[in-house]
mmCIF file of C-alpha atoms and ligand atoms in Angstrom:
data_model
loop_
_atom_site.group_PDB
_atom_site.id
_atom_site.type_symbol
_atom_site.label_atom_id
_atom_site.label_comp_id
_atom_site.label_asym_id
_atom_site.label_seq_id
_atom_site.Cartn_x
_atom_site.Cartn_y
_atom_site.Cartn_z
ATOM 1 C CA MET Q 1 97.478 125.721 111.890
ATOM 2 C CA ILE Q 2 96.777 127.288 108.488
ATOM 3 C CA ARG Q 3 95.677 130.507 110.156
ATOM 4 C CA ALA Q 4 98.955 130.632 112.119
ATOM 5 C CA PHE Q 5 100.922 129.916 108.941
ATOM 6 C CA ASP Q 6 99.102 132.805 107.194
ATOM 7 C CA ALA Q 7 99.691 135.180 110.099
ATOM 8 C CA LEU Q 8 103.416 134.499 109.961
ATOM 9 C CA SER Q 9 103.936 134.253 106.233
ATOM 10 C CA LEU Q 10 101.650 136.896 104.701
ATOM 11 C CA PRO Q 11 103.497 139.999 105.974
ATOM 12 C CA LEU Q 12 106.814 138.478 104.873
ATOM 13 C CA LEU Q 13 105.551 137.422 101.460
ATOM 14 C CA ARG Q 14 103.955 140.834 100.841
ATOM 15 C CA TRP Q 15 107.278 142.486 101.599
ATOM 16 C CA LEU Q 16 109.141 140.423 98.984
ATOM 17 C CA ASP Q 17 109.211 140.838 95.217
ATOM 18 C CA PRO Q 18 106.000 139.087 94.038
ATOM 19 C CA GLU Q 19 107.766 136.377 92.077
ATOM 20 C CA ASP Q 20 110.239 135.637 94.881
ATOM 21 C CA ALA Q 21 107.264 135.465 97.245
ATOM 22 C CA HIS Q 22 105.558 132.978 94.961
ATOM 23 C CA ARG Q 23 108.684 130.820 94.805
ATOM 24 C CA LEU Q 24 108.981 130.913 98.600
ATOM 25 C CA ALA Q 25 105.326 129.947 98.987
ATOM 26 C CA ILE Q 26 105.907 126.925 96.729
ATOM 27 C CA GLN Q 27 108.978 125.938 98.766
ATOM 28 C CA GLY Q 28 106.992 126.360 101.995
ATOM 29 C CA LEU Q 29 104.207 124.148 100.689
ATOM 30 C CA ARG Q 30 106.716 121.462 99.762
ATOM 31 C CA LEU Q 31 107.624 121.303 103.451
ATOM 32 C CA LEU Q 32 104.026 120.961 104.598
ATOM 33 C CA PRO Q 33 103.715 117.829 106.771
ATOM 34 C CA PRO Q 34 101.566 115.073 105.262
ATOM 35 C CA VAL Q 35 98.560 115.788 107.476
ATOM 36 C CA ARG Q 36 95.197 114.432 106.428
ATOM 37 C CA PRO Q 37 92.777 117.171 105.323
ATOM 38 C CA ARG Q 38 89.608 117.684 107.357
ATOM 39 C CA THR Q 39 86.744 115.683 105.885
ATOM 40 C CA ASP Q 40 84.407 117.969 103.982
ATOM 41 C CA ASP Q 41 80.745 118.430 104.807
ATOM 42 C CA PRO Q 42 79.008 115.935 102.448
ATOM 43 C CA LYS Q 43 76.638 118.722 101.380
ATOM 44 C CA LEU Q 44 79.569 120.475 99.691
ATOM 45 C CA ALA Q 45 80.200 117.526 97.356
ATOM 46 C CA VAL Q 46 79.722 118.278 93.658
ATOM 47 C CA ARG Q 47 79.355 115.868 90.779
ATOM 48 C CA ALA Q 48 80.472 117.377 87.482
ATOM 49 C CA PHE Q 49 82.020 116.097 84.220
ATOM 50 C CA GLY Q 50 81.560 112.565 85.581
ATOM 51 C CA LEU Q 51 83.845 113.326 88.544
ATOM 52 C CA ASN Q 52 83.064 113.493 92.272
ATOM 53 C CA PHE Q 53 84.508 116.644 93.863
ATOM 54 C CA PRO Q 54 84.624 116.610 97.705
ATOM 55 C CA ASN Q 55 84.043 120.368 97.688
ATOM 56 C CA PRO Q 56 83.664 122.959 94.913
ATOM 57 C CA ILE Q 57 86.814 125.023 95.544
ATOM 58 C CA GLY Q 58 89.780 124.538 93.243
ATOM 59 C CA MET Q 59 93.240 126.022 92.986
ATOM 60 C CA ALA Q 60 93.289 127.891 89.666
ATOM 61 C CA ALA Q 61 95.946 127.290 87.019
ATOM 62 C CA GLY Q 62 99.140 129.322 87.190
ATOM 63 C CA PHE Q 63 100.000 128.853 90.853
ATOM 64 C CA ASP Q 64 101.456 125.352 90.557
ATOM 65 C CA LYS Q 65 102.507 125.516 86.928
ATOM 66 C CA SER Q 66 104.876 122.539 87.047
ATOM 67 C CA ALA Q 67 103.001 120.281 89.505
ATOM 68 C CA GLU Q 68 105.378 120.711 92.442
ATOM 69 C CA VAL Q 69 102.834 121.032 95.254
ATOM 70 C CA SER Q 70 99.520 119.611 94.069
ATOM 71 C CA ASP Q 71 99.237 117.217 97.027
ATOM 72 C CA ALA Q 72 100.049 119.909 99.577
ATOM 73 C CA LEU Q 73 97.257 122.010 98.061
ATOM 74 C CA LEU Q 74 94.805 119.111 98.263
ATOM 75 C CA ARG Q 75 95.809 118.619 101.904
ATOM 76 C CA LEU Q 76 95.073 122.286 102.589
ATOM 77 C CA GLY Q 77 91.452 121.609 101.736
ATOM 78 C CA PHE Q 78 91.070 122.377 98.039
ATOM 79 C CA GLY Q 79 88.540 120.085 96.384
ATOM 80 C CA PHE Q 80 90.694 119.996 93.267
ATOM 81 C CA VAL Q 81 93.897 121.434 91.904
ATOM 82 C CA GLU Q 82 94.639 122.537 88.357
ATOM 83 C CA ILE Q 83 98.313 122.417 87.458
ATOM 84 C CA GLY Q 84 99.841 124.215 84.453
ATOM 85 C CA THR Q 85 99.710 125.747 82.037
ATOM 86 C CA VAL Q 86 102.080 123.058 80.768
ATOM 87 C CA THR Q 87 103.638 123.302 77.316
ATOM 88 C CA PRO Q 88 105.368 120.407 75.493
ATOM 89 C CA LYS Q 89 108.834 121.952 75.778
ATOM 90 C CA PRO Q 90 110.109 123.704 78.922
ATOM 91 C CA GLN Q 91 109.794 127.465 78.671
ATOM 92 C CA VAL Q 92 111.366 130.319 80.657
ATOM 93 C CA GLY Q 93 108.561 132.787 79.951
ATOM 94 C CA ASN Q 94 108.874 136.543 79.655
ATOM 95 C CA PRO Q 95 111.697 138.559 81.227
ATOM 96 C CA ARG Q 96 111.279 139.681 84.860
ATOM 97 C CA PRO Q 97 109.647 141.701 86.297
ATOM 98 C CA ARG Q 98 106.488 140.073 84.984
ATOM 99 C CA LEU Q 99 104.299 139.801 88.079
ATOM 100 C CA PHE Q 100 102.885 142.876 89.838
ATOM 101 C CA ARG Q 101 100.761 143.309 92.951
ATOM 102 C CA LEU Q 102 98.193 146.090 93.080
ATOM 103 C CA ASP Q 103 97.832 145.927 96.869
ATOM 104 C CA ARG Q 104 95.269 148.671 97.226
ATOM 105 C CA ASP Q 105 93.060 147.003 94.604
ATOM 106 C CA GLU Q 106 93.672 143.458 95.890
ATOM 107 C CA ALA Q 107 94.622 142.694 92.312
ATOM 108 C CA VAL Q 108 97.496 141.201 90.335
ATOM 109 C CA ILE Q 109 98.846 141.833 86.848
ATOM 110 C CA ASN Q 110 100.914 139.080 85.269
ATOM 111 C CA ARG Q 111 102.668 138.561 81.970
ATOM 112 C CA MET Q 112 104.469 135.366 82.959
ATOM 113 C CA GLY Q 113 104.207 133.834 79.472
ATOM 114 C CA PHE Q 114 103.768 130.135 80.299
ATOM 115 C CA ASN Q 115 107.005 129.594 82.237
ATOM 116 C CA ASN Q 116 107.002 125.890 83.132
ATOM 117 C CA ASP Q 117 109.239 122.829 83.311
ATOM 118 C CA GLY Q 118 107.759 121.261 80.167
ATOM 119 C CA GLY Q 119 105.720 118.121 79.471
ATOM 120 C CA ASP Q 120 108.300 115.446 80.344
ATOM 121 C CA ALA Q 121 109.291 116.823 83.769
ATOM 122 C CA VAL Q 122 105.696 117.591 84.772
ATOM 123 C CA LEU Q 123 104.528 114.168 83.624
ATOM 124 C CA ARG Q 124 107.177 112.491 85.787
ATOM 125 C CA ARG Q 125 105.979 114.449 88.836
ATOM 126 C CA LEU Q 126 102.332 113.616 88.252
ATOM 127 C CA ALA Q 127 103.103 109.954 87.633
ATOM 128 C CA GLY Q 128 105.007 109.889 90.947
ATOM 129 C CA ARG Q 129 101.946 111.074 92.916
ATOM 130 C CA ALA Q 130 99.206 109.303 90.906
ATOM 131 C CA HIS Q 131 98.685 106.626 93.602
ATOM 132 C CA LEU Q 132 97.602 109.347 96.056
ATOM 133 C CA GLY Q 133 94.390 110.097 94.153
ATOM 134 C CA GLY Q 134 92.556 113.421 94.423
ATOM 135 C CA ILE Q 135 91.399 115.527 91.495
ATOM 136 C CA VAL Q 136 94.371 117.021 89.671
ATOM 137 C CA GLY Q 137 93.531 118.658 86.361
ATOM 138 C CA VAL Q 138 96.161 119.423 83.737
ATOM 139 C CA ASN Q 139 95.933 122.784 81.992
ATOM 140 C CA VAL Q 140 97.595 122.556 78.572
ATOM 141 C CA GLY Q 141 98.921 125.216 76.205
ATOM 142 C CA ALA Q 142 101.238 125.767 73.273
ATOM 143 C CA ASN Q 143 104.895 126.752 73.246
ATOM 144 C CA LYS Q 144 105.490 130.338 72.162
ATOM 145 C CA ASP Q 145 107.760 129.305 69.257
ATOM 146 C CA SER Q 146 105.699 126.284 68.203
ATOM 147 C CA ALA Q 147 105.314 125.726 64.455
ATOM 148 C CA ASP Q 148 102.011 123.887 65.010
ATOM 149 C CA ARG Q 149 100.170 125.056 68.104
ATOM 150 C CA VAL Q 150 97.255 122.665 67.718
ATOM 151 C CA ASP Q 151 99.713 119.790 67.605
ATOM 152 C CA ASP Q 152 101.102 120.937 70.989
ATOM 153 C CA TYR Q 153 97.677 120.512 72.616
ATOM 154 C CA VAL Q 154 97.188 117.121 70.938
ATOM 155 C CA LYS Q 155 100.591 115.852 72.090
ATOM 156 C CA LEU Q 156 99.931 116.927 75.679
ATOM 157 C CA ILE Q 157 96.512 115.257 75.770
ATOM 158 C CA GLU Q 158 98.071 112.028 74.552
ATOM 159 C CA ILE Q 159 100.951 111.943 77.029
ATOM 160 C CA PHE Q 160 99.086 113.239 80.099
ATOM 161 C CA ALA Q 161 95.896 111.171 79.704
ATOM 162 C CA PRO Q 162 96.982 108.436 82.159
ATOM 163 C CA VAL Q 163 97.612 110.958 84.988
ATOM 164 C CA ALA Q 164 95.193 113.841 84.335
ATOM 165 C CA THR Q 165 91.864 113.659 86.154
ATOM 166 C CA TYR Q 166 90.686 116.268 83.664
ATOM 167 C CA PHE Q 167 92.181 118.524 81.014
ATOM 168 C CA THR Q 168 91.818 122.239 80.490
ATOM 169 C CA VAL Q 169 92.466 123.551 77.009
ATOM 170 C CA ASN Q 170 93.800 127.023 77.646
ATOM 171 C CA VAL Q 171 93.207 129.331 74.676
ATOM 172 C CA SER Q 172 92.811 132.432 76.783
ATOM 173 C CA SER Q 173 96.184 133.468 78.179
ATOM 174 C CA PRO Q 174 96.903 137.029 77.041
ATOM 175 C CA ASN Q 175 100.664 136.522 77.424
ATOM 176 C CA THR Q 176 101.435 134.245 74.486
ATOM 177 C CA PRO Q 177 101.039 136.394 71.365
ATOM 178 C CA GLY Q 178 98.225 135.136 69.123
ATOM 179 C CA LEU Q 179 97.035 132.391 71.517
ATOM 180 C CA ARG Q 180 93.655 133.998 72.067
ATOM 181 C CA ASN Q 181 93.024 133.790 68.282
ATOM 182 C CA LEU Q 182 92.361 130.097 68.895
ATOM 183 C CA GLN Q 183 89.034 131.227 70.373
ATOM 184 C CA GLN Q 184 87.844 132.268 66.895
ATOM 185 C CA SER Q 185 85.155 129.972 65.572
ATOM 186 C CA ALA Q 186 86.944 128.075 62.762
ATOM 187 C CA ALA Q 187 90.250 127.794 64.646
ATOM 188 C CA LEU Q 188 88.474 126.652 67.818
ATOM 189 C CA ASP Q 189 86.437 124.078 65.938
ATOM 190 C CA ASP Q 190 89.594 122.585 64.418
ATOM 191 C CA LEU Q 191 91.425 122.630 67.765
ATOM 192 C CA LEU Q 192 88.610 121.005 69.724
ATOM 193 C CA ALA Q 193 87.972 118.401 67.032
ATOM 194 C CA ARG Q 194 91.625 117.325 67.192
ATOM 195 C CA VAL Q 195 91.779 117.467 70.987
ATOM 196 C CA ILE Q 196 88.660 115.330 71.395
ATOM 197 C CA ASP Q 197 90.005 112.964 68.756
ATOM 198 C CA ALA Q 198 93.242 112.591 70.721
ATOM 199 C CA ARG Q 199 91.312 111.956 73.930
ATOM 200 C CA GLU Q 200 89.265 109.243 72.194
ATOM 201 C CA ARG Q 201 92.409 107.639 70.747
ATOM 202 C CA VAL Q 202 93.961 107.147 74.177
ATOM 203 C CA ARG Q 203 90.730 106.452 76.075
ATOM 204 C CA GLN Q 204 91.132 102.649 75.840
ATOM 205 C CA SER Q 205 94.603 102.600 77.372
ATOM 206 C CA ALA Q 206 94.501 105.675 79.614
ATOM 207 C CA GLY Q 207 90.873 105.927 80.743
ATOM 208 C CA ASP Q 208 88.473 108.804 80.325
ATOM 209 C CA SER Q 209 89.558 112.389 81.054
ATOM 210 C CA PRO Q 210 86.980 115.162 80.706
ATOM 211 C CA VAL Q 211 88.123 118.094 78.555
ATOM 212 C CA LEU Q 212 87.275 121.658 79.621
ATOM 213 C CA LEU Q 213 87.814 124.843 77.654
ATOM 214 C CA LYS Q 214 89.126 127.948 79.447
ATOM 215 C CA ILE Q 215 88.060 131.232 77.878
ATOM 216 C CA ALA Q 216 88.910 134.890 78.277
ATOM 217 C CA PRO Q 217 86.502 137.231 80.053
ATOM 218 C CA ASP Q 218 87.193 139.733 77.266
ATOM 219 C CA LEU Q 219 85.175 137.961 74.544
ATOM 220 C CA SER Q 220 82.327 139.969 73.038
ATOM 221 C CA LEU Q 221 78.893 138.387 73.437
ATOM 222 C CA ALA Q 222 78.859 137.587 69.705
ATOM 223 C CA GLU Q 223 82.190 135.781 70.122
ATOM 224 C CA LEU Q 224 80.823 133.982 73.173
ATOM 225 C CA ASP Q 225 77.839 132.805 71.071
ATOM 226 C CA ASP Q 226 80.296 131.181 68.647
ATOM 227 C CA VAL Q 227 82.535 129.714 71.346
ATOM 228 C CA VAL Q 228 79.628 128.072 73.185
ATOM 229 C CA HIS Q 229 78.178 126.835 69.886
ATOM 230 C CA VAL Q 230 81.481 125.184 68.929
ATOM 231 C CA ALA Q 231 82.005 123.797 72.455
ATOM 232 C CA ARG Q 232 78.543 122.238 72.364
ATOM 233 C CA SER Q 233 78.909 120.808 68.893
ATOM 234 C CA ARG Q 234 82.279 119.268 69.766
ATOM 235 C CA ARG Q 235 80.812 117.911 73.003
ATOM 236 C CA ILE Q 236 83.262 119.568 75.330
ATOM 237 C CA ASP Q 237 82.707 118.446 78.938
ATOM 238 C CA GLY Q 238 82.763 121.908 80.511
ATOM 239 C CA MET Q 239 84.072 125.452 80.384
ATOM 240 C CA ILE Q 240 86.199 127.543 82.728
ATOM 241 C CA VAL Q 241 85.163 131.185 82.788
ATOM 242 C CA GLY Q 242 87.630 132.674 82.784
ATOM 243 C CA ASN Q 243 91.187 133.795 82.527
ATOM 244 C CA THR Q 244 92.705 137.187 83.361
ATOM 245 C CA THR Q 245 91.451 140.346 81.607
ATOM 246 C CA LEU Q 246 93.249 142.833 79.413
ATOM 247 C CA ALA Q 247 90.755 145.474 80.553
ATOM 248 C CA ARG Q 248 91.716 148.056 83.180
ATOM 249 C CA PRO Q 249 88.612 149.192 85.062
ATOM 250 C CA SER Q 250 88.597 152.952 85.710
ATOM 251 C CA THR Q 251 87.918 152.189 89.361
ATOM 252 C CA LEU Q 252 91.460 150.843 89.909
ATOM 253 C CA ARG Q 253 93.277 152.862 92.557
ATOM 254 C CA GLN Q 254 96.795 152.032 91.454
ATOM 255 C CA GLN Q 255 96.452 153.481 87.969
ATOM 256 C CA THR Q 256 100.203 153.778 87.339
ATOM 257 C CA ARG Q 257 100.906 150.146 88.106
ATOM 258 C CA ALA Q 258 97.758 149.247 86.153
ATOM 259 C CA LYS Q 259 99.609 150.382 83.019
ATOM 260 C CA GLU Q 260 101.850 147.297 83.212
ATOM 261 C CA GLN Q 261 101.144 144.958 80.320
ATOM 262 C CA GLY Q 262 99.540 141.617 81.073
ATOM 263 C CA GLY Q 263 96.391 140.047 82.464
ATOM 264 C CA LEU Q 264 94.600 141.559 85.447
ATOM 265 C CA SER Q 265 93.136 139.266 88.104
ATOM 266 C CA GLY Q 266 91.742 139.551 91.611
ATOM 267 C CA ARG Q 267 88.969 141.633 93.063
ATOM 268 C CA PRO Q 268 88.539 144.095 90.117
ATOM 269 C CA LEU Q 269 87.886 141.111 87.815
ATOM 270 C CA PHE Q 270 84.974 139.824 89.874
ATOM 271 C CA ARG Q 271 82.051 141.639 88.239
ATOM 272 C CA LEU Q 272 83.147 141.097 84.620
ATOM 273 C CA SER Q 273 84.007 137.426 85.126
ATOM 274 C CA THR Q 274 80.750 136.783 87.014
ATOM 275 C CA ARG Q 275 78.784 138.403 84.193
ATOM 276 C CA MET Q 276 80.597 136.153 81.721
ATOM 277 C CA VAL Q 277 79.741 133.081 83.822
ATOM 278 C CA ALA Q 278 76.057 134.060 83.676
ATOM 279 C CA GLU Q 279 76.237 134.787 79.922
ATOM 280 C CA THR Q 280 77.904 131.418 79.305
ATOM 281 C CA TYR Q 281 75.432 129.602 81.554
ATOM 282 C CA VAL Q 282 72.394 130.857 79.649
ATOM 283 C CA ARG Q 283 74.014 129.935 76.317
ATOM 284 C CA ALA Q 284 75.108 126.465 77.460
ATOM 285 C CA GLU Q 285 71.507 125.585 78.410
ATOM 286 C CA GLY Q 286 72.741 122.843 80.721
ATOM 287 C CA ALA Q 287 74.819 121.108 78.019
ATOM 288 C CA PHE Q 288 77.863 121.188 80.326
ATOM 289 C CA PRO Q 289 78.824 122.567 83.746
ATOM 290 C CA LEU Q 290 80.952 125.671 84.305
ATOM 291 C CA VAL Q 291 83.874 126.484 86.556
ATOM 292 C CA GLY Q 292 83.687 130.112 87.713
ATOM 293 C CA VAL Q 293 86.956 131.910 88.385
ATOM 294 C CA GLY Q 294 87.888 135.548 88.791
ATOM 295 C CA GLY Q 295 88.079 137.708 91.884
ATOM 296 C CA ILE Q 296 86.506 135.315 94.394
ATOM 297 C CA ASP Q 297 87.682 136.451 97.827
ATOM 298 C CA SER Q 298 84.926 135.444 100.266
ATOM 299 C CA GLY Q 299 82.079 133.037 100.869
ATOM 300 C CA GLY Q 300 79.679 135.686 99.573
ATOM 301 C CA ALA Q 301 81.630 136.081 96.331
ATOM 302 C CA ALA Q 302 81.744 132.295 95.904
ATOM 303 C CA LEU Q 303 77.995 132.095 96.376
ATOM 304 C CA THR Q 304 77.410 134.864 93.826
ATOM 305 C CA LYS Q 305 79.572 132.995 91.301
ATOM 306 C CA ILE Q 306 77.629 129.777 91.898
ATOM 307 C CA ARG Q 307 74.280 131.550 91.591
ATOM 308 C CA ALA Q 308 75.554 133.081 88.326
ATOM 309 C CA GLY Q 309 76.027 129.570 86.927
ATOM 310 C CA ALA Q 310 79.236 128.014 88.246
ATOM 311 C CA SER Q 311 79.065 124.417 89.506
ATOM 312 C CA LEU Q 312 82.658 124.699 90.725
ATOM 313 C CA ILE Q 313 84.905 127.659 91.482
ATOM 314 C CA GLN Q 314 88.637 128.376 91.480
ATOM 315 C CA LEU Q 315 90.822 130.919 93.309
ATOM 316 C CA TYR Q 316 94.227 132.403 92.874
ATOM 317 C CA SER Q 317 94.812 136.144 93.493
ATOM 318 C CA SER Q 318 92.761 136.420 96.688
ATOM 319 C CA LEU Q 319 95.031 133.849 98.358
ATOM 320 C CA ILE Q 320 97.876 136.367 98.053
ATOM 321 C CA TYR Q 321 95.887 138.943 100.030
ATOM 322 C CA ARG Q 322 93.789 136.774 102.356
ATOM 323 C CA GLY Q 323 95.967 133.703 102.846
ATOM 324 C CA LEU Q 324 95.284 130.011 102.551
ATOM 325 C CA HIS Q 325 92.704 129.904 105.351
ATOM 326 C CA LEU Q 326 90.332 131.511 102.829
ATOM 327 C CA VAL Q 327 89.629 128.023 101.478
ATOM 328 C CA GLU Q 328 88.268 126.820 104.843
ATOM 329 C CA ASP Q 329 86.408 130.113 105.369
ATOM 330 C CA ILE Q 330 84.617 129.800 102.031
ATOM 331 C CA LYS Q 331 83.710 126.178 102.690
ATOM 332 C CA ASN Q 332 82.310 127.086 106.114
ATOM 333 C CA ASP Q 333 80.268 129.939 104.628
ATOM 334 C CA LEU Q 334 78.866 127.735 101.858
ATOM 335 C CA ALA Q 335 77.970 124.964 104.311
ATOM 336 C CA SER Q 336 76.212 127.352 106.698
ATOM 337 C CA THR Q 337 74.286 128.935 103.811
ATOM 338 C CA LEU Q 338 73.031 125.487 102.817
ATOM 339 C CA LEU Q 339 72.059 124.739 106.402
ATOM 340 C CA ARG Q 340 70.287 128.094 106.846
ATOM 341 C CA THR Q 341 68.317 127.773 103.618
ATOM 342 C CA GLY Q 342 67.460 124.113 104.178
ATOM 343 C CA ARG Q 343 69.145 122.888 101.011
ATOM 344 C CA ASP Q 344 70.925 119.588 100.515
ATOM 345 C CA SER Q 345 73.443 120.610 97.914
ATOM 346 C CA LEU Q 346 74.888 123.553 96.041
ATOM 347 C CA SER Q 347 73.553 122.150 92.766
ATOM 348 C CA GLU Q 348 70.141 123.501 93.806
ATOM 349 C CA ILE Q 349 71.332 127.083 93.408
ATOM 350 C CA VAL Q 350 73.682 126.851 90.406
ATOM 351 C CA GLY Q 351 72.540 129.449 87.882
ATOM 352 C CA ALA Q 352 69.650 130.694 90.052
ATOM 353 C CA ASP Q 353 70.598 134.327 89.298
ATOM 354 C CA ALA Q 354 71.906 133.907 85.738
ATOM 355 C CA ALA Q 355 68.877 135.493 84.082
ATOM 356 C CA THR Q 356 68.876 138.465 86.493
ATOM 357 C CA ILE Q 357 72.602 139.055 86.086
ATOM 358 C CA THR Q 358 72.451 138.989 82.270
ATOM 359 C CA ALA Q 359 69.712 141.648 82.368
ATOM 360 C CA GLU Q 360 71.857 144.113 84.362
ATOM 361 C CA ASP Q 361 73.916 146.943 82.831
ATOM 362 C CA TRP Q 362 77.285 145.788 81.520
ATOM 363 C CA PRO Q 363 79.883 145.988 84.319
ATOM 364 C CA VAL Q 364 82.560 148.652 83.778
HETATM 365 C C1 FMN E 401 100.501 134.862 88.349
HETATM 366 C C2 FMN E 401 99.393 134.217 87.595
HETATM 367 C C3 FMN E 401 99.689 133.215 86.666
HETATM 368 C C4 FMN E 401 98.665 132.595 85.944
HETATM 369 N N1 FMN E 401 98.977 131.604 85.064
HETATM 370 C C5 FMN E 401 97.976 130.953 84.416
HETATM 371 C C6 FMN E 401 98.270 129.867 83.544
HETATM 372 O O1 FMN E 401 99.419 129.458 83.367
HETATM 373 N N2 FMN E 401 97.233 129.275 82.896
HETATM 374 C C7 FMN E 401 95.930 129.670 83.073
HETATM 375 O O2 FMN E 401 95.023 129.080 82.489
HETATM 376 N N3 FMN E 401 95.626 130.686 83.922
HETATM 377 C C8 FMN E 401 96.615 131.318 84.579
HETATM 378 N N4 FMN E 401 96.298 132.344 85.438
HETATM 379 C C9 FMN E 401 94.898 132.777 85.563
HETATM 380 C C10 FMN E 401 94.181 132.147 86.765
HETATM 381 O O3 FMN E 401 94.093 130.752 86.640
HETATM 382 C C11 FMN E 401 92.755 132.740 86.907
HETATM 383 O O4 FMN E 401 92.024 132.385 85.758
HETATM 384 C C12 FMN E 401 92.757 134.260 87.061
HETATM 385 O O5 FMN E 401 93.848 134.689 87.848
HETATM 386 C C13 FMN E 401 91.473 134.784 87.684
HETATM 387 O O6 FMN E 401 91.290 134.284 88.987
HETATM 388 P P1 FMN E 401 91.648 135.134 90.328
HETATM 389 O O7 FMN E 401 91.030 136.485 90.171
HETATM 390 O O8 FMN E 401 91.098 134.326 91.451
HETATM 391 O O9 FMN E 401 93.139 135.210 90.356
HETATM 392 C C14 FMN E 401 97.321 132.994 86.154
HETATM 393 C C15 FMN E 401 97.025 133.984 87.095
HETATM 394 C C16 FMN E 401 98.036 134.594 87.812
HETATM 395 C C17 FMN E 401 97.697 135.655 88.821
#
């Protein structure tokens, strides 16, 4: 059914303005009948951050910013869904056009700027579906005009704790001016201290929600040293590596469109983001698991990301080019790799290539 849906919808969606296509995809998913997802191969199950994931493939943040279709996505076979980025107040984001397809590169550039319905509306939606279960993470950020950005994260942790299976602290969007400065050592230490404090304050009443930190793939290795050091000392539960890149690889075919401002994602991000997963993995020394995201568009790419150090993975841009059946395809590929190599779980290969990858030349 998903394959048929892709065959019908992809040509139409590719013909539309990218943001209209995204809106239409969300509307389409809202109409998805409440079918039960196929049960996953038990070998694909992953335990991370104290949570049991039925499979390692997640929907990355930014697709379902205001939690409109998280259950439809879970029904399509994702092992988890990350909604957001949510900010305390609703936000319209940057003026359109702000989303660009680079078809020939299978890439996307976006400068959306945290458009979302705001904390109250998103909380109501998540509270309304909480009884359905499934892993729904809440990616939190700060309003563009906020006088106290750290306070925005703290507020969101407090109000979303009862409905968030996990939190992602997003300090890596390139489209909110100055946000990435929160990755600097002293600022990050203060932010994470206050976020963890907030989580502890509400733990009694709201239960435990792991807190992950999402970083940019554009950090220097010295900056990454500091970020991992702070994350470890503040006992963060995991890291997501990573967000979109400000870099524009010289290999891009659509060089004119590549000049659009914003974050680049999709296939051209794969090598850089995979290198950053490996670099983070060797620095984390097993202190916490990683979610690998950036340019995954096949079972092979998913496997490479896992072998670089990712316990879980997320997708976004490749779904635009390949369609939603990619989720099932990747799961099938991962399951047959496990069968072929006689392994019982993906955890046996997480990070297996990290040392090799970090010894390679820097990807350009
Ligand atoms: C249109 C668009 C909007 C995004 N919005 C967010 C966001 O709000 N918060 C966030 O943490 N990441 C956001 N991302 C980044 C993705 O979650 C992901 O980290 C990035 O796209 C790399 O993965 P991919 O190559 O599979 O797309 C966005 C990406 C795209 C393409």
